[in-house]
mmCIF file of C-alpha atoms in Angstrom:
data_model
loop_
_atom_site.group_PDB
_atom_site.id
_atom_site.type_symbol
_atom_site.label_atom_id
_atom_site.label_comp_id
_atom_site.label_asym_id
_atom_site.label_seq_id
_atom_site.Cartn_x
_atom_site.Cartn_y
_atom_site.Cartn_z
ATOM 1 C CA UNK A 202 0.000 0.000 0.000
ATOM 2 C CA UNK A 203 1.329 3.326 -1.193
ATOM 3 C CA UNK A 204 0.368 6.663 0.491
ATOM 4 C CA UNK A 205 0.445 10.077 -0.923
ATOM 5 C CA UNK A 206 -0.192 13.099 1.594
ATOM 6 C CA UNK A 207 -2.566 15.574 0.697
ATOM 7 C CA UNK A 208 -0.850 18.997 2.072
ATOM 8 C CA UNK A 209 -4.743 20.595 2.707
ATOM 9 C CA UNK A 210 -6.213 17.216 4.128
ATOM 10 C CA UNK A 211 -5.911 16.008 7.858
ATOM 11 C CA UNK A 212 -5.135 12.457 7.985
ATOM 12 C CA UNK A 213 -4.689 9.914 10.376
ATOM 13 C CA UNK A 214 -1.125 9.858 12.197
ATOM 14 C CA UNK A 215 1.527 6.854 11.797
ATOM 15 C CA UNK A 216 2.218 5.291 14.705
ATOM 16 C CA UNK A 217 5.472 3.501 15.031
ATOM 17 C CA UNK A 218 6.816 0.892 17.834
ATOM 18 C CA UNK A 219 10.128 -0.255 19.093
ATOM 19 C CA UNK A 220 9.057 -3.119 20.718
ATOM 20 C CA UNK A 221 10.854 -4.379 23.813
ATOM 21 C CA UNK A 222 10.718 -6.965 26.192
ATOM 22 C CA UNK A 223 10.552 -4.404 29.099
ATOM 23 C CA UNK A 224 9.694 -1.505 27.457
ATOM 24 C CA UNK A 225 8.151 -0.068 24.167
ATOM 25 C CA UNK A 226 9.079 2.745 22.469
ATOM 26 C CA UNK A 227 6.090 5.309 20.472
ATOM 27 C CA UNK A 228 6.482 7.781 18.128
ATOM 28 C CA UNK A 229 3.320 9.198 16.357
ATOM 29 C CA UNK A 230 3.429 11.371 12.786
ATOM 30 C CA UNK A 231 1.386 14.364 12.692
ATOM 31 C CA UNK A 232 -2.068 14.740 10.882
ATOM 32 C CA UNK A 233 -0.301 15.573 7.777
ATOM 33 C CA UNK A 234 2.293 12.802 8.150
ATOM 34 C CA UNK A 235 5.269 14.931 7.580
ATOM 35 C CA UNK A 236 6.604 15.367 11.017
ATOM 36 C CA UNK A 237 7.869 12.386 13.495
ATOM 37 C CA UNK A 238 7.629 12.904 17.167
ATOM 38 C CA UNK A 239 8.388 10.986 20.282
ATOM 39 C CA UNK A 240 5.101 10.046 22.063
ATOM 40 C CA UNK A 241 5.906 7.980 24.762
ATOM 41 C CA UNK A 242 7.733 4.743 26.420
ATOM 42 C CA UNK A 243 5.049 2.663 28.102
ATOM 43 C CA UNK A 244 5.644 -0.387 29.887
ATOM 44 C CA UNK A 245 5.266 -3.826 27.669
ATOM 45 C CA UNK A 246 2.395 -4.698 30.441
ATOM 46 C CA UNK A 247 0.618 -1.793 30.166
ATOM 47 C CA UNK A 248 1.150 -1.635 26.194
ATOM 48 C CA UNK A 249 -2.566 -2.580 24.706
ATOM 49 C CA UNK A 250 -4.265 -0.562 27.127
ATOM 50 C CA UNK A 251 -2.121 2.405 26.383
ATOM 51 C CA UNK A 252 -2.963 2.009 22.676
ATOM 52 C CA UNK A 253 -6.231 1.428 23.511
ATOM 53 C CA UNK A 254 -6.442 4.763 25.281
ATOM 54 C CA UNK A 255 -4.506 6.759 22.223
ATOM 55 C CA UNK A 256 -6.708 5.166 19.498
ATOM 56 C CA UNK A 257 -9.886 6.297 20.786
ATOM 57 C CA UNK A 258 -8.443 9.882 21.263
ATOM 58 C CA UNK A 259 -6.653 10.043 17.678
ATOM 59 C CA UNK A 260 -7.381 8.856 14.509
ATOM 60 C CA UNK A 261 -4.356 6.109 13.529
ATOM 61 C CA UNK A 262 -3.958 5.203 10.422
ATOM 62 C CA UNK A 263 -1.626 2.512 10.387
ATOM 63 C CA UNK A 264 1.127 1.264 12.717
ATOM 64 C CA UNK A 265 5.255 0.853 11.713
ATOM 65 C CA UNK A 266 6.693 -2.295 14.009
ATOM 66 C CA UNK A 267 10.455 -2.098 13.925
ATOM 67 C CA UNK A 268 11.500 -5.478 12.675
ATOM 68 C CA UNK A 269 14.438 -6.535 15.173
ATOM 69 C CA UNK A 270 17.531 -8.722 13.180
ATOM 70 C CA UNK A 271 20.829 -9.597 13.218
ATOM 71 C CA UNK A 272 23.848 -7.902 10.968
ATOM 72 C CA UNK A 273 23.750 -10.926 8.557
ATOM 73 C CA UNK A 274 19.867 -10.435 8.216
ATOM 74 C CA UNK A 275 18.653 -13.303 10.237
ATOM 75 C CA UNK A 276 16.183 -12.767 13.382
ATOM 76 C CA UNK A 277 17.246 -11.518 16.389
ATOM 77 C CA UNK A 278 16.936 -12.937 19.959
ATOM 78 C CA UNK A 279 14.139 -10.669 20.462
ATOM 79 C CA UNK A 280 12.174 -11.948 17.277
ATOM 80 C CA UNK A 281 10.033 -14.163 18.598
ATOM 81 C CA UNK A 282 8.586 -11.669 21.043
ATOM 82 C CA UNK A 283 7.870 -9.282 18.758
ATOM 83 C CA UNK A 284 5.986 -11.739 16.073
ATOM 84 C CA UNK A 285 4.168 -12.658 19.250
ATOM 85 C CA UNK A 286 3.276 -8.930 19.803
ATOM 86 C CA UNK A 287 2.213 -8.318 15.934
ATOM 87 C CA UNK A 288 -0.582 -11.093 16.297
ATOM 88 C CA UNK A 289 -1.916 -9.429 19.644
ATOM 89 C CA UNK A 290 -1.474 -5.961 17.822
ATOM 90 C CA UNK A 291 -3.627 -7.673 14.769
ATOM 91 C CA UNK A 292 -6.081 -9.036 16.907
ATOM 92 C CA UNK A 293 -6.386 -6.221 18.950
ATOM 93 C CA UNK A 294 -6.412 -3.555 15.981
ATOM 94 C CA UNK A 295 -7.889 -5.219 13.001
ATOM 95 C CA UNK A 296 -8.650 -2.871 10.891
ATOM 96 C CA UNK A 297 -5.063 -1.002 11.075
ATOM 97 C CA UNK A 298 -2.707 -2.084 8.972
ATOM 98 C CA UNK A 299 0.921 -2.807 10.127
ATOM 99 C CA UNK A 300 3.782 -2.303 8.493
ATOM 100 C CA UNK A 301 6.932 -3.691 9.692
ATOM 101 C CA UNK A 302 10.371 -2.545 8.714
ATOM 102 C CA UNK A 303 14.509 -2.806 9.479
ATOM 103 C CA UNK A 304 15.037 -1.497 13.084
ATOM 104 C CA UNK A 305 18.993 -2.314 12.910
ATOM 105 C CA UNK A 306 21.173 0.143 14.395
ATOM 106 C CA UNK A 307 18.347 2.540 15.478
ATOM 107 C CA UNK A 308 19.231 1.901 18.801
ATOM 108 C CA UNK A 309 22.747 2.684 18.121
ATOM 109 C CA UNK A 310 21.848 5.954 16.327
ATOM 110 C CA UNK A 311 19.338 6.771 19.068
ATOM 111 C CA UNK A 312 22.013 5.967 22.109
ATOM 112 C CA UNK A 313 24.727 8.245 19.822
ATOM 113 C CA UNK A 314 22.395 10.960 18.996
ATOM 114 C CA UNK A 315 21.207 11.793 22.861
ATOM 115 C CA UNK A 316 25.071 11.390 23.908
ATOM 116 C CA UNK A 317 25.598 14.267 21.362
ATOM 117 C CA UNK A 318 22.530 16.136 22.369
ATOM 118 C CA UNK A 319 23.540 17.778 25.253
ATOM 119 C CA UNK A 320 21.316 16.707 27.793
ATOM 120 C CA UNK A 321 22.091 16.566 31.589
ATOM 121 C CA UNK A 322 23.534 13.383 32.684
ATOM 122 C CA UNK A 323 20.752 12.133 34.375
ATOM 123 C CA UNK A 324 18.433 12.956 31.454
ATOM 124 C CA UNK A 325 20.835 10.612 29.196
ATOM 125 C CA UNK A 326 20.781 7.643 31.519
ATOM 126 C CA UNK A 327 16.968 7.570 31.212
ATOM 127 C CA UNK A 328 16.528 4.005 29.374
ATOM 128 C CA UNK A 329 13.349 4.987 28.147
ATOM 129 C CA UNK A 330 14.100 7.423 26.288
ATOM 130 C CA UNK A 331 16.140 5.503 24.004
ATOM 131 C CA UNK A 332 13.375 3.514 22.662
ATOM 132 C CA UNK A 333 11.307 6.751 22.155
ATOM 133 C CA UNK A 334 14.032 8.320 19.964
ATOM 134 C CA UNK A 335 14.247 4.591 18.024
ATOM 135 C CA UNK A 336 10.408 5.185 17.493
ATOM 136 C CA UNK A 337 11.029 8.055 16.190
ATOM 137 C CA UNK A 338 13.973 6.922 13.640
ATOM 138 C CA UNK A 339 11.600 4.032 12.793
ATOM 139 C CA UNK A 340 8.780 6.173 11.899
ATOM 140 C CA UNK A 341 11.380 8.801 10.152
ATOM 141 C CA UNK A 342 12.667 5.825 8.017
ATOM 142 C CA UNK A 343 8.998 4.518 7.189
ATOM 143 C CA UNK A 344 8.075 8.310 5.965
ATOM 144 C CA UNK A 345 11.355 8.448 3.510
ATOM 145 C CA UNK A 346 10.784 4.935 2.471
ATOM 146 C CA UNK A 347 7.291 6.362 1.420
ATOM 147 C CA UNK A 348 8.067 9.592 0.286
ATOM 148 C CA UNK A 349 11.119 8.135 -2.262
ATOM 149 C CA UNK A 350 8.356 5.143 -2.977
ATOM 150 C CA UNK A 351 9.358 2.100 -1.684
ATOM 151 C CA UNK A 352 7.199 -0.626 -2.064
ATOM 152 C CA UNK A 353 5.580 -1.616 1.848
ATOM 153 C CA UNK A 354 3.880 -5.060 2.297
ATOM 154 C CA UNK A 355 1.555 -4.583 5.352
ATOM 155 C CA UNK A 356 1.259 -7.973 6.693
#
């Protein structure tokens, strides 16, 4: 599925995940889809009804998973989990699709990019926020991938 923004139309945002075992990053676009911005890190418990919560406040039109894998392309260690966490998200949210997509080295970028930003010391050592800002370069990549026209399979 292909999307093409309409600069005078309000759409429904992009919501992207970083899926973790402890925590879950959230980045949302904005009603024009243009703009990425952290939302939130929510606990991996308290995950669905957080969703839950933002989806009945704000119309989301589909949701980016980061797809966790190895250098050489195979699945990660944390894989499983998220597969796991697609089917609940499917079953839960039917009628939004779900792309997934390449979350290597996001982390990485996110952990090197808040070392750089200048934020207090304690601010950096908040692990949290890491998986925010690897929502956010999830949902960043998504948006170029669409905007240069890369072919997406929801699945």
């Amino acid at each position: 599925m292909h999307f093409k923004a309409n600069k005078y139309a309000v759409m429904g945002r992009f919501l992207a995940i970083d899926y973790g075992e402890k925590r879950v990053g959230l980045a949302v676009s904005d009603n024009m889809q243009v703009i990425a911005t952290k939302l939130s890190t929510v606990s991996t418990l308290e995950i669905f009804p957080f969703l839950n919560d933002y989806i009945s406040k704000e119309d989301v039109e589909l949701f980016v998973v980061g797809n966790p894998k190895q250098m050489d392309n195979t699945p990660s260690q944390s894989a499983k989990a998220v597969g796991i966490f697609i089917e609940n998200l499917k079953k839960s949210f039917p009628a939004i699709p779900i792309y997934v997509i390449d979350e290597r080295y996001t982390s990485k970028i996110a952990s090197q990019a808040i070392a750089k930003s200048g934020m207090n010391k304690k601010k950096k050592q908040e692990k949290g926020l890491i998986d925010t800002v690897a929502s956010v370069l999830i949902l960043q990549d998504f948006m170029k991938m669409l905007e240069n026209g890369v072919e997406i399979d929801t699945i």
